[in-house]
Amino acid sequence: MVSQEQARPDIDQSLVQTMLYRLVVARGIEDLFEKWTKDGTFAGWWHPGRGQEGAAVGAMAALNADDQIMWYHRGANWPIARGMNVESVIADLLGRVNGSTHGKGGGAPHFVDLDLGLIGSGGTLGTAHVLGGGLALAKQVLGKPGIVVAGFGDGTAARGTFHETLMQAVPWKLPLLYFCENNGWAVSTAFAATSPTATVAERAAAYGIPGVRVDGQDAVLVYQAVKQAREYIEAGNGPMIVEAATYRVGGHFYGDVGAYRPADEFGGYRDPLDVLKRYVSEPAVDAIEAAARAELASAAEKALAGAFPDRDVIFK
């Protein structure tokens, strides 16, 4: 696995500061929805992404404007990391009309931003593989630049779509990146209990493509791994797998107390927020955090002020 010692010391400060800003916003959304679930402001379905923000922030920072993303559903990490409007993200989760889908759904994420390449997600886990493969095929046929990222968790790596898509995407050399956030749990089932391999990345060898496992708590290392993978894919070499080893701090959903987890699981836990701060010049950290929290507070107020949709939204 790629280690922190391999990180370039000359990483661009403006890029790292943007990554930190977005990670603080994503973490703040976690705090908001935990609070709103407790006080009844939010009554939807929330899959916490706390602890996994570094993987999303690093991956999205490595992409270009022409790239498209079938995002991973945990928390609001991916759209925030891609730069989506914060009010729109929160409003989508609240099911308000000022969200990107104008109130169609809430809780389980439905955000879309075509200008940012955020295509959305399918209705079931595992659709990211086939839909991402279809988008990659469209890019190839139409001669469009960029790659497609199919985001998924370790549990979804067991779905048939993982394999079925690669069976065709590899010989066709589609511009497709499989990005797995391996937090060790498929709801309440440990990865090691069901996987025939120790990692997801090593499965790439069966298809003759590269697979890389990276420390998902370190956004800079994830950025570097995805950047290199992106360059490999866009050069016409076909798909690649990047697996970010990360932690799901909370339960599968808010309210899941996680009694199935061993007591010592977090003995070596490193908060991705703390890890990323070490890459940022110290005087800038406080200002970045203050600015991010100010934007979050304003966005939350505007999102809450949005109306719920009329019933006829289901026909639109």
mmCIF file of C-alpha atoms in Angstrom:
data_model
loop_
_atom_site.group_PDB
_atom_site.id
_atom_site.type_symbol
_atom_site.label_atom_id
_atom_site.label_comp_id
_atom_site.label_asym_id
_atom_site.label_seq_id
_atom_site.Cartn_x
_atom_site.Cartn_y
_atom_site.Cartn_z
ATOM 1 C CA MET A 1 0.000 0.000 0.000
ATOM 2 C CA VAL A 2 1.226 3.505 -0.839
ATOM 3 C CA SER A 3 2.541 5.130 2.348
ATOM 4 C CA GLN A 4 2.734 8.734 3.528
ATOM 5 C CA GLU A 5 6.527 8.691 3.129
ATOM 6 C CA GLN A 6 6.003 8.483 -0.638
ATOM 7 C CA ALA A 7 4.037 11.750 -0.764
ATOM 8 C CA ARG A 8 5.712 14.512 -2.734
ATOM 9 C CA PRO A 9 6.988 17.261 -0.437
ATOM 10 C CA ASP A 10 6.307 19.840 -3.137
ATOM 11 C CA ILE A 11 2.534 19.278 -3.279
ATOM 12 C CA ASP A 12 0.857 22.485 -4.430
ATOM 13 C CA GLN A 13 -0.346 24.449 -1.406
ATOM 14 C CA SER A 14 -3.354 25.988 -3.151
ATOM 15 C CA LEU A 15 -4.586 22.517 -4.112
ATOM 16 C CA VAL A 16 -4.084 21.116 -0.617
ATOM 17 C CA GLN A 17 -5.825 24.121 0.924
ATOM 18 C CA THR A 18 -8.824 23.618 -1.360
ATOM 19 C CA MET A 19 -8.898 19.970 -0.341
ATOM 20 C CA LEU A 20 -8.819 20.932 3.345
ATOM 21 C CA TYR A 21 -11.590 23.495 2.842
ATOM 22 C CA ARG A 22 -13.858 20.920 1.240
ATOM 23 C CA LEU A 23 -13.058 18.285 3.838
ATOM 24 C CA VAL A 24 -14.035 20.702 6.620
ATOM 25 C CA VAL A 25 -17.332 21.393 4.834
ATOM 26 C CA ALA A 26 -18.013 17.667 4.374
ATOM 27 C CA ARG A 27 -17.269 17.004 8.037
ATOM 28 C CA GLY A 28 -19.531 19.900 8.991
ATOM 29 C CA ILE A 29 -22.402 18.340 7.042
ATOM 30 C CA GLU A 30 -21.867 15.160 9.074
ATOM 31 C CA ASP A 31 -22.195 17.224 12.255
ATOM 32 C CA LEU A 32 -25.331 18.960 10.967
ATOM 33 C CA PHE A 33 -27.180 15.796 10.041
ATOM 34 C CA GLU A 34 -26.261 14.098 13.267
ATOM 35 C CA LYS A 35 -27.736 17.078 15.126
ATOM 36 C CA TRP A 36 -30.779 17.369 12.847
ATOM 37 C CA THR A 37 -31.551 13.659 13.157
ATOM 38 C CA LYS A 38 -31.559 13.947 16.929
ATOM 39 C CA ASP A 39 -33.742 17.058 17.080
ATOM 40 C CA GLY A 40 -36.197 15.948 14.371
ATOM 41 C CA THR A 41 -35.209 18.519 11.733
ATOM 42 C CA PHE A 42 -34.221 15.638 9.458
ATOM 43 C CA ALA A 43 -36.190 12.414 9.246
ATOM 44 C CA GLY A 44 -34.675 10.809 6.178
ATOM 45 C CA TRP A 45 -32.171 8.019 5.613
ATOM 46 C CA TRP A 46 -28.599 9.046 6.401
ATOM 47 C CA HIS A 47 -25.499 6.947 5.728
ATOM 48 C CA PRO A 48 -22.715 8.689 7.694
ATOM 49 C CA GLY A 49 -19.470 9.354 5.859
ATOM 50 C CA ARG A 50 -17.459 10.474 8.867
ATOM 51 C CA GLY A 51 -13.929 9.121 8.683
ATOM 52 C CA GLN A 52 -14.040 8.522 4.924
ATOM 53 C CA GLU A 53 -13.785 12.143 3.761
ATOM 54 C CA GLY A 54 -10.105 11.896 2.849
ATOM 55 C CA ALA A 55 -10.734 9.270 0.174
ATOM 56 C CA ALA A 56 -13.352 11.366 -1.614
ATOM 57 C CA VAL A 57 -11.467 14.660 -1.279
ATOM 58 C CA GLY A 58 -8.266 13.160 -2.642
ATOM 59 C CA ALA A 59 -9.944 11.358 -5.526
ATOM 60 C CA MET A 60 -12.043 14.294 -6.699
ATOM 61 C CA ALA A 61 -9.062 16.680 -6.547
ATOM 62 C CA ALA A 62 -7.219 14.494 -9.063
ATOM 63 C CA LEU A 63 -9.921 14.707 -11.732
ATOM 64 C CA ASN A 64 -10.273 17.058 -14.696
ATOM 65 C CA ALA A 65 -13.281 19.077 -15.810
ATOM 66 C CA ASP A 66 -14.089 16.545 -18.573
ATOM 67 C CA ASP A 67 -14.344 13.608 -16.161
ATOM 68 C CA GLN A 68 -17.663 12.108 -15.079
ATOM 69 C CA ILE A 69 -18.508 10.499 -11.745
ATOM 70 C CA MET A 70 -20.959 7.904 -10.556
ATOM 71 C CA TRP A 71 -20.549 8.873 -6.918
ATOM 72 C CA TYR A 72 -20.341 6.764 -3.790
ATOM 73 C CA HIS A 73 -23.367 7.136 -1.517
ATOM 74 C CA ARG A 74 -21.779 7.481 1.951
ATOM 75 C CA GLY A 75 -22.268 10.967 3.412
ATOM 76 C CA ALA A 76 -22.042 14.017 1.160
ATOM 77 C CA ASN A 77 -18.302 13.671 0.661
ATOM 78 C CA TRP A 78 -18.140 13.183 -3.089
ATOM 79 C CA PRO A 79 -20.240 16.138 -4.319
ATOM 80 C CA ILE A 80 -18.620 18.492 -1.811
ATOM 81 C CA ALA A 81 -15.168 17.237 -2.786
ATOM 82 C CA ARG A 82 -16.026 17.834 -6.447
ATOM 83 C CA GLY A 83 -17.026 21.429 -5.690
ATOM 84 C CA MET A 84 -20.823 21.209 -5.838
ATOM 85 C CA ASN A 85 -22.815 24.083 -4.359
ATOM 86 C CA VAL A 86 -23.130 23.440 -0.625
ATOM 87 C CA GLU A 87 -26.683 24.749 -0.321
ATOM 88 C CA SER A 88 -27.798 22.493 -3.157
ATOM 89 C CA VAL A 89 -26.208 19.420 -1.555
ATOM 90 C CA ILE A 90 -27.868 20.044 1.812
ATOM 91 C CA ALA A 91 -31.200 20.904 0.217
ATOM 92 C CA ASP A 92 -31.110 17.673 -1.782
ATOM 93 C CA LEU A 93 -30.597 15.693 1.406
ATOM 94 C CA LEU A 94 -33.484 17.578 3.029
ATOM 95 C CA GLY A 95 -35.765 16.984 0.023
ATOM 96 C CA ARG A 96 -36.216 20.703 -0.692
ATOM 97 C CA VAL A 97 -36.890 22.358 -4.037
ATOM 98 C CA ASN A 98 -33.649 24.363 -3.890
ATOM 99 C CA GLY A 99 -31.680 21.138 -4.234
ATOM 100 C CA SER A 100 -30.310 19.961 -7.564
ATOM 101 C CA THR A 101 -33.187 17.491 -8.059
ATOM 102 C CA HIS A 102 -35.815 19.982 -6.861
ATOM 103 C CA GLY A 103 -37.125 17.866 -4.029
ATOM 104 C CA LYS A 104 -37.177 14.445 -5.650
ATOM 105 C CA GLY A 105 -36.118 12.334 -2.717
ATOM 106 C CA GLY A 106 -34.271 13.133 0.465
ATOM 107 C CA GLY A 107 -31.905 11.514 2.897
ATOM 108 C CA ALA A 108 -30.423 8.871 0.620
ATOM 109 C CA PRO A 109 -28.568 11.184 -1.770
ATOM 110 C CA HIS A 110 -29.879 12.193 -5.166
ATOM 111 C CA PHE A 111 -27.624 15.131 -6.031
ATOM 112 C CA VAL A 112 -26.649 15.735 -9.648
ATOM 113 C CA ASP A 113 -24.532 18.435 -11.259
ATOM 114 C CA LEU A 114 -23.877 17.785 -14.938
ATOM 115 C CA ASP A 115 -21.550 20.792 -15.215
ATOM 116 C CA LEU A 116 -19.277 19.114 -12.663
ATOM 117 C CA GLY A 117 -19.659 15.671 -14.194
ATOM 118 C CA LEU A 118 -21.703 14.408 -11.231
ATOM 119 C CA ILE A 119 -24.065 12.124 -13.093
ATOM 120 C CA GLY A 120 -25.867 10.677 -10.098
ATOM 121 C CA SER A 121 -26.344 7.076 -9.032
ATOM 122 C CA GLY A 122 -28.547 4.113 -9.776
ATOM 123 C CA GLY A 123 -31.260 2.827 -7.516
ATOM 124 C CA THR A 124 -29.286 -0.128 -6.162
ATOM 125 C CA LEU A 125 -25.707 -0.791 -5.116
ATOM 126 C CA GLY A 126 -23.624 -2.101 -7.984
ATOM 127 C CA THR A 127 -25.189 0.061 -10.669
ATOM 128 C CA ALA A 128 -22.173 2.397 -10.572
ATOM 129 C CA HIS A 129 -20.152 -0.248 -12.419
ATOM 130 C CA VAL A 130 -22.502 -0.752 -15.362
ATOM 131 C CA LEU A 131 -23.645 2.856 -15.612
ATOM 132 C CA GLY A 132 -20.049 4.036 -15.346
ATOM 133 C CA GLY A 133 -19.109 1.537 -18.032
ATOM 134 C CA GLY A 134 -21.861 2.894 -20.251
ATOM 135 C CA LEU A 135 -20.672 6.447 -19.776
ATOM 136 C CA ALA A 136 -17.117 5.368 -20.579
ATOM 137 C CA LEU A 137 -18.328 3.614 -23.725
ATOM 138 C CA ALA A 138 -20.167 6.775 -24.767
ATOM 139 C CA LYS A 139 -16.969 8.808 -24.312
ATOM 140 C CA GLN A 140 -15.057 6.353 -26.448
ATOM 141 C CA VAL A 141 -17.667 6.176 -29.226
ATOM 142 C CA LEU A 142 -18.179 9.950 -29.327
ATOM 143 C CA GLY A 143 -14.495 10.736 -29.021
ATOM 144 C CA LYS A 144 -15.022 12.779 -25.856
ATOM 145 C CA PRO A 145 -12.101 13.568 -23.536
ATOM 146 C CA GLY A 146 -11.846 12.537 -19.903
ATOM 147 C CA ILE A 147 -12.487 9.400 -17.894
ATOM 148 C CA VAL A 148 -15.376 8.017 -15.854
ATOM 149 C CA VAL A 149 -15.084 7.169 -12.165
ATOM 150 C CA ALA A 150 -17.307 4.446 -10.760
ATOM 151 C CA GLY A 151 -17.350 4.793 -6.972
ATOM 152 C CA PHE A 152 -18.331 1.910 -4.702
ATOM 153 C CA GLY A 153 -17.690 0.276 -1.340
ATOM 154 C CA ASP A 154 -16.094 -3.041 -0.469
ATOM 155 C CA GLY A 155 -19.474 -4.737 -0.109
ATOM 156 C CA THR A 156 -20.466 -3.705 -3.619
ATOM 157 C CA ALA A 157 -17.242 -5.239 -4.914
ATOM 158 C CA ALA A 158 -19.038 -8.568 -4.425
ATOM 159 C CA ARG A 159 -21.824 -7.688 -6.838
ATOM 160 C CA GLY A 160 -21.886 -9.340 -10.246
ATOM 161 C CA THR A 161 -21.807 -5.963 -11.954
ATOM 162 C CA PHE A 162 -18.220 -5.463 -10.712
ATOM 163 C CA HIS A 163 -17.067 -8.423 -12.805
ATOM 164 C CA GLU A 164 -19.511 -8.213 -15.686
ATOM 165 C CA THR A 165 -18.526 -4.647 -16.499
ATOM 166 C CA LEU A 166 -14.786 -5.381 -16.398
ATOM 167 C CA MET A 167 -15.254 -8.381 -18.685
ATOM 168 C CA GLN A 168 -16.209 -5.981 -21.482
ATOM 169 C CA ALA A 169 -14.552 -2.735 -20.400
ATOM 170 C CA VAL A 170 -11.056 -4.258 -20.380
ATOM 171 C CA PRO A 171 -10.950 -5.676 -23.928
ATOM 172 C CA TRP A 172 -12.592 -2.502 -25.221
ATOM 173 C CA LYS A 173 -10.074 -0.400 -23.227
ATOM 174 C CA LEU A 174 -12.793 1.879 -21.901
ATOM 175 C CA PRO A 175 -11.696 5.005 -19.954
ATOM 176 C CA LEU A 176 -13.072 3.674 -16.668
ATOM 177 C CA LEU A 177 -11.657 3.989 -13.156
ATOM 178 C CA TYR A 178 -13.006 1.729 -10.436
ATOM 179 C CA PHE A 179 -12.572 3.607 -7.163
ATOM 180 C CA CYS A 180 -13.334 1.528 -4.076
ATOM 181 C CA GLU A 181 -13.670 2.946 -0.572
ATOM 182 C CA ASN A 182 -12.944 -0.135 1.503
ATOM 183 C CA ASN A 183 -14.105 0.632 5.042
ATOM 184 C CA GLY A 184 -14.056 -3.021 6.016
ATOM 185 C CA TRP A 185 -17.808 -3.485 6.389
ATOM 186 C CA ALA A 186 -20.705 -4.373 4.108
ATOM 187 C CA VAL A 187 -23.390 -3.104 6.477
ATOM 188 C CA SER A 188 -22.624 -5.511 9.359
ATOM 189 C CA THR A 189 -20.560 -8.113 7.505
ATOM 190 C CA ALA A 190 -16.778 -7.852 7.715
ATOM 191 C CA PHE A 191 -14.949 -7.724 4.383
ATOM 192 C CA ALA A 192 -12.631 -10.537 5.424
ATOM 193 C CA ALA A 193 -15.597 -12.815 6.144
ATOM 194 C CA THR A 194 -16.791 -12.897 2.538
ATOM 195 C CA SER A 195 -13.921 -11.848 0.280
ATOM 196 C CA PRO A 196 -11.723 -14.515 -1.325
ATOM 197 C CA THR A 197 -8.940 -11.910 -1.624
ATOM 198 C CA ALA A 198 -7.299 -9.783 1.055
ATOM 199 C CA THR A 199 -7.930 -6.631 -0.980
ATOM 200 C CA VAL A 200 -10.127 -5.412 -3.811
ATOM 201 C CA ALA A 201 -7.171 -4.021 -5.757
ATOM 202 C CA GLU A 202 -5.539 -7.420 -6.235
ATOM 203 C CA ARG A 203 -8.591 -8.631 -8.160
ATOM 204 C CA ALA A 204 -7.417 -6.398 -11.014
ATOM 205 C CA ALA A 205 -4.789 -9.010 -11.928
ATOM 206 C CA ALA A 206 -7.519 -11.435 -12.996
ATOM 207 C CA TYR A 207 -8.470 -8.962 -15.720
ATOM 208 C CA GLY A 208 -4.945 -8.020 -16.716
ATOM 209 C CA ILE A 209 -5.222 -4.452 -15.445
ATOM 210 C CA PRO A 210 -3.382 -2.519 -12.715
ATOM 211 C CA GLY A 211 -4.763 -2.351 -9.192
ATOM 212 C CA VAL A 212 -3.447 -0.046 -6.477
ATOM 213 C CA ARG A 213 -4.291 0.078 -2.777
ATOM 214 C CA VAL A 214 -3.718 3.391 -1.004
ATOM 215 C CA ASP A 215 -4.103 4.822 2.494
ATOM 216 C CA GLY A 216 -7.591 6.332 2.302
ATOM 217 C CA GLN A 217 -7.097 8.413 5.454
ATOM 218 C CA ASP A 218 -4.492 10.500 3.639
ATOM 219 C CA ALA A 219 -6.168 12.671 1.000
ATOM 220 C CA VAL A 220 -2.837 13.626 -0.574
ATOM 221 C CA LEU A 221 -1.841 9.995 -1.130
ATOM 222 C CA VAL A 222 -5.267 9.290 -2.614
ATOM 223 C CA TYR A 223 -4.879 12.332 -4.878
ATOM 224 C CA GLN A 224 -1.527 11.056 -6.145
ATOM 225 C CA ALA A 225 -2.801 7.527 -6.751
ATOM 226 C CA VAL A 226 -5.893 8.687 -8.642
ATOM 227 C CA LYS A 227 -3.917 11.253 -10.640
ATOM 228 C CA GLN A 228 -1.535 8.551 -11.831
ATOM 229 C CA ALA A 229 -4.419 6.201 -12.575
ATOM 230 C CA ARG A 230 -6.212 8.908 -14.495
ATOM 231 C CA GLU A 231 -3.161 9.564 -16.671
ATOM 232 C CA TYR A 232 -2.811 5.837 -17.347
ATOM 233 C CA ILE A 233 -6.468 5.475 -18.342
ATOM 234 C CA GLU A 234 -6.716 8.582 -20.508
ATOM 235 C CA ALA A 235 -3.622 7.449 -22.402
ATOM 236 C CA GLY A 236 -5.820 4.706 -23.827
ATOM 237 C CA ASN A 237 -4.704 1.809 -21.647
ATOM 238 C CA GLY A 238 -8.170 0.891 -20.414
ATOM 239 C CA PRO A 239 -9.591 0.457 -16.895
ATOM 240 C CA MET A 240 -7.770 0.486 -13.576
ATOM 241 C CA ILE A 241 -8.730 -0.124 -9.942
ATOM 242 C CA VAL A 242 -7.779 2.151 -7.044
ATOM 243 C CA GLU A 243 -8.747 0.966 -3.573
ATOM 244 C CA ALA A 244 -8.683 3.418 -0.663
ATOM 245 C CA ALA A 245 -8.393 1.694 2.718
ATOM 246 C CA THR A 246 -10.533 3.760 5.058
ATOM 247 C CA TYR A 247 -12.762 3.680 8.149
ATOM 248 C CA ARG A 248 -16.498 4.021 8.641
ATOM 249 C CA VAL A 249 -16.549 5.730 12.031
ATOM 250 C CA GLY A 250 -20.310 5.416 12.516
ATOM 251 C CA GLY A 251 -22.789 2.681 11.747
ATOM 252 C CA HIS A 252 -24.025 1.802 8.279
ATOM 253 C CA PHE A 253 -26.885 4.254 8.858
ATOM 254 C CA TYR A 254 -27.539 6.768 11.585
ATOM 255 C CA GLY A 255 -28.993 4.778 14.472
ATOM 256 C CA ASP A 256 -26.904 1.681 13.778
ATOM 257 C CA VAL A 257 -24.871 1.358 16.988
ATOM 258 C CA GLY A 258 -22.398 -1.061 15.383
ATOM 259 C CA ALA A 259 -22.448 -3.681 18.137
ATOM 260 C CA TYR A 260 -21.024 -6.173 15.626
ATOM 261 C CA ARG A 261 -17.672 -4.329 15.502
ATOM 262 C CA PRO A 262 -14.721 -5.467 17.650
ATOM 263 C CA ALA A 263 -13.907 -3.100 20.498
ATOM 264 C CA ASP A 264 -10.316 -2.575 19.363
ATOM 265 C CA GLU A 265 -11.095 -1.792 15.724
ATOM 266 C CA PHE A 266 -10.157 1.880 15.988
ATOM 267 C CA GLY A 267 -6.912 1.403 17.860
ATOM 268 C CA GLY A 268 -4.907 2.773 14.935
ATOM 269 C CA TYR A 269 -7.517 5.195 13.602
ATOM 270 C CA ARG A 270 -6.245 8.434 12.066
ATOM 271 C CA ASP A 271 -8.715 11.217 11.350
ATOM 272 C CA PRO A 272 -8.383 12.306 7.686
ATOM 273 C CA LEU A 273 -8.938 15.904 8.791
ATOM 274 C CA ASP A 274 -5.919 15.803 11.088
ATOM 275 C CA VAL A 275 -3.818 14.010 8.470
ATOM 276 C CA LEU A 276 -4.578 16.600 5.787
ATOM 277 C CA LYS A 277 -3.845 19.508 8.113
ATOM 278 C CA ARG A 278 -0.231 18.328 8.299
ATOM 279 C CA TYR A 279 0.209 19.166 4.613
ATOM 280 C CA VAL A 280 -1.083 22.737 5.016
ATOM 281 C CA SER A 281 1.049 25.620 6.211
ATOM 282 C CA GLU A 282 0.039 26.185 9.823
ATOM 283 C CA PRO A 283 -0.998 29.873 9.584
ATOM 284 C CA ALA A 284 -3.549 28.998 6.869
ATOM 285 C CA VAL A 285 -5.401 26.243 8.746
ATOM 286 C CA ASP A 286 -7.450 28.448 11.093
ATOM 287 C CA ALA A 287 -8.527 30.772 8.276
ATOM 288 C CA ILE A 288 -9.529 27.858 6.047
ATOM 289 C CA GLU A 289 -11.594 26.244 8.785
ATOM 290 C CA ALA A 290 -13.304 29.524 9.668
ATOM 291 C CA ALA A 291 -14.196 30.275 6.041
ATOM 292 C CA ALA A 292 -15.501 26.742 5.460
ATOM 293 C CA ARG A 293 -17.687 26.839 8.559
ATOM 294 C CA ALA A 294 -19.056 30.247 7.607
ATOM 295 C CA GLU A 295 -20.076 28.999 4.166
ATOM 296 C CA LEU A 296 -21.596 25.888 5.699
ATOM 297 C CA ALA A 297 -23.677 27.888 8.178
ATOM 298 C CA SER A 298 -24.993 30.158 5.417
ATOM 299 C CA ALA A 299 -25.734 27.232 3.105
ATOM 300 C CA ALA A 300 -27.545 25.315 5.847
ATOM 301 C CA GLU A 301 -29.751 28.321 6.628
ATOM 302 C CA LYS A 302 -30.683 28.756 2.957
ATOM 303 C CA ALA A 303 -31.297 25.027 2.473
ATOM 304 C CA LEU A 304 -33.632 24.888 5.473
ATOM 305 C CA ALA A 305 -35.534 27.888 4.101
ATOM 306 C CA GLY A 306 -36.299 26.014 0.891
ATOM 307 C CA ALA A 307 -39.835 24.744 0.344
ATOM 308 C CA PHE A 308 -40.873 21.124 0.098
ATOM 309 C CA PRO A 309 -42.050 20.161 -3.402
ATOM 310 C CA ASP A 310 -45.646 19.936 -4.501
ATOM 311 C CA ARG A 311 -46.949 16.439 -5.010
ATOM 312 C CA ASP A 312 -46.952 16.808 -8.789
ATOM 313 C CA VAL A 313 -43.126 16.776 -8.749
ATOM 314 C CA ILE A 314 -43.357 13.006 -9.193
ATOM 315 C CA PHE A 315 -44.714 13.598 -12.724
ATOM 316 C CA LYS A 316 -41.854 15.890 -13.748
#
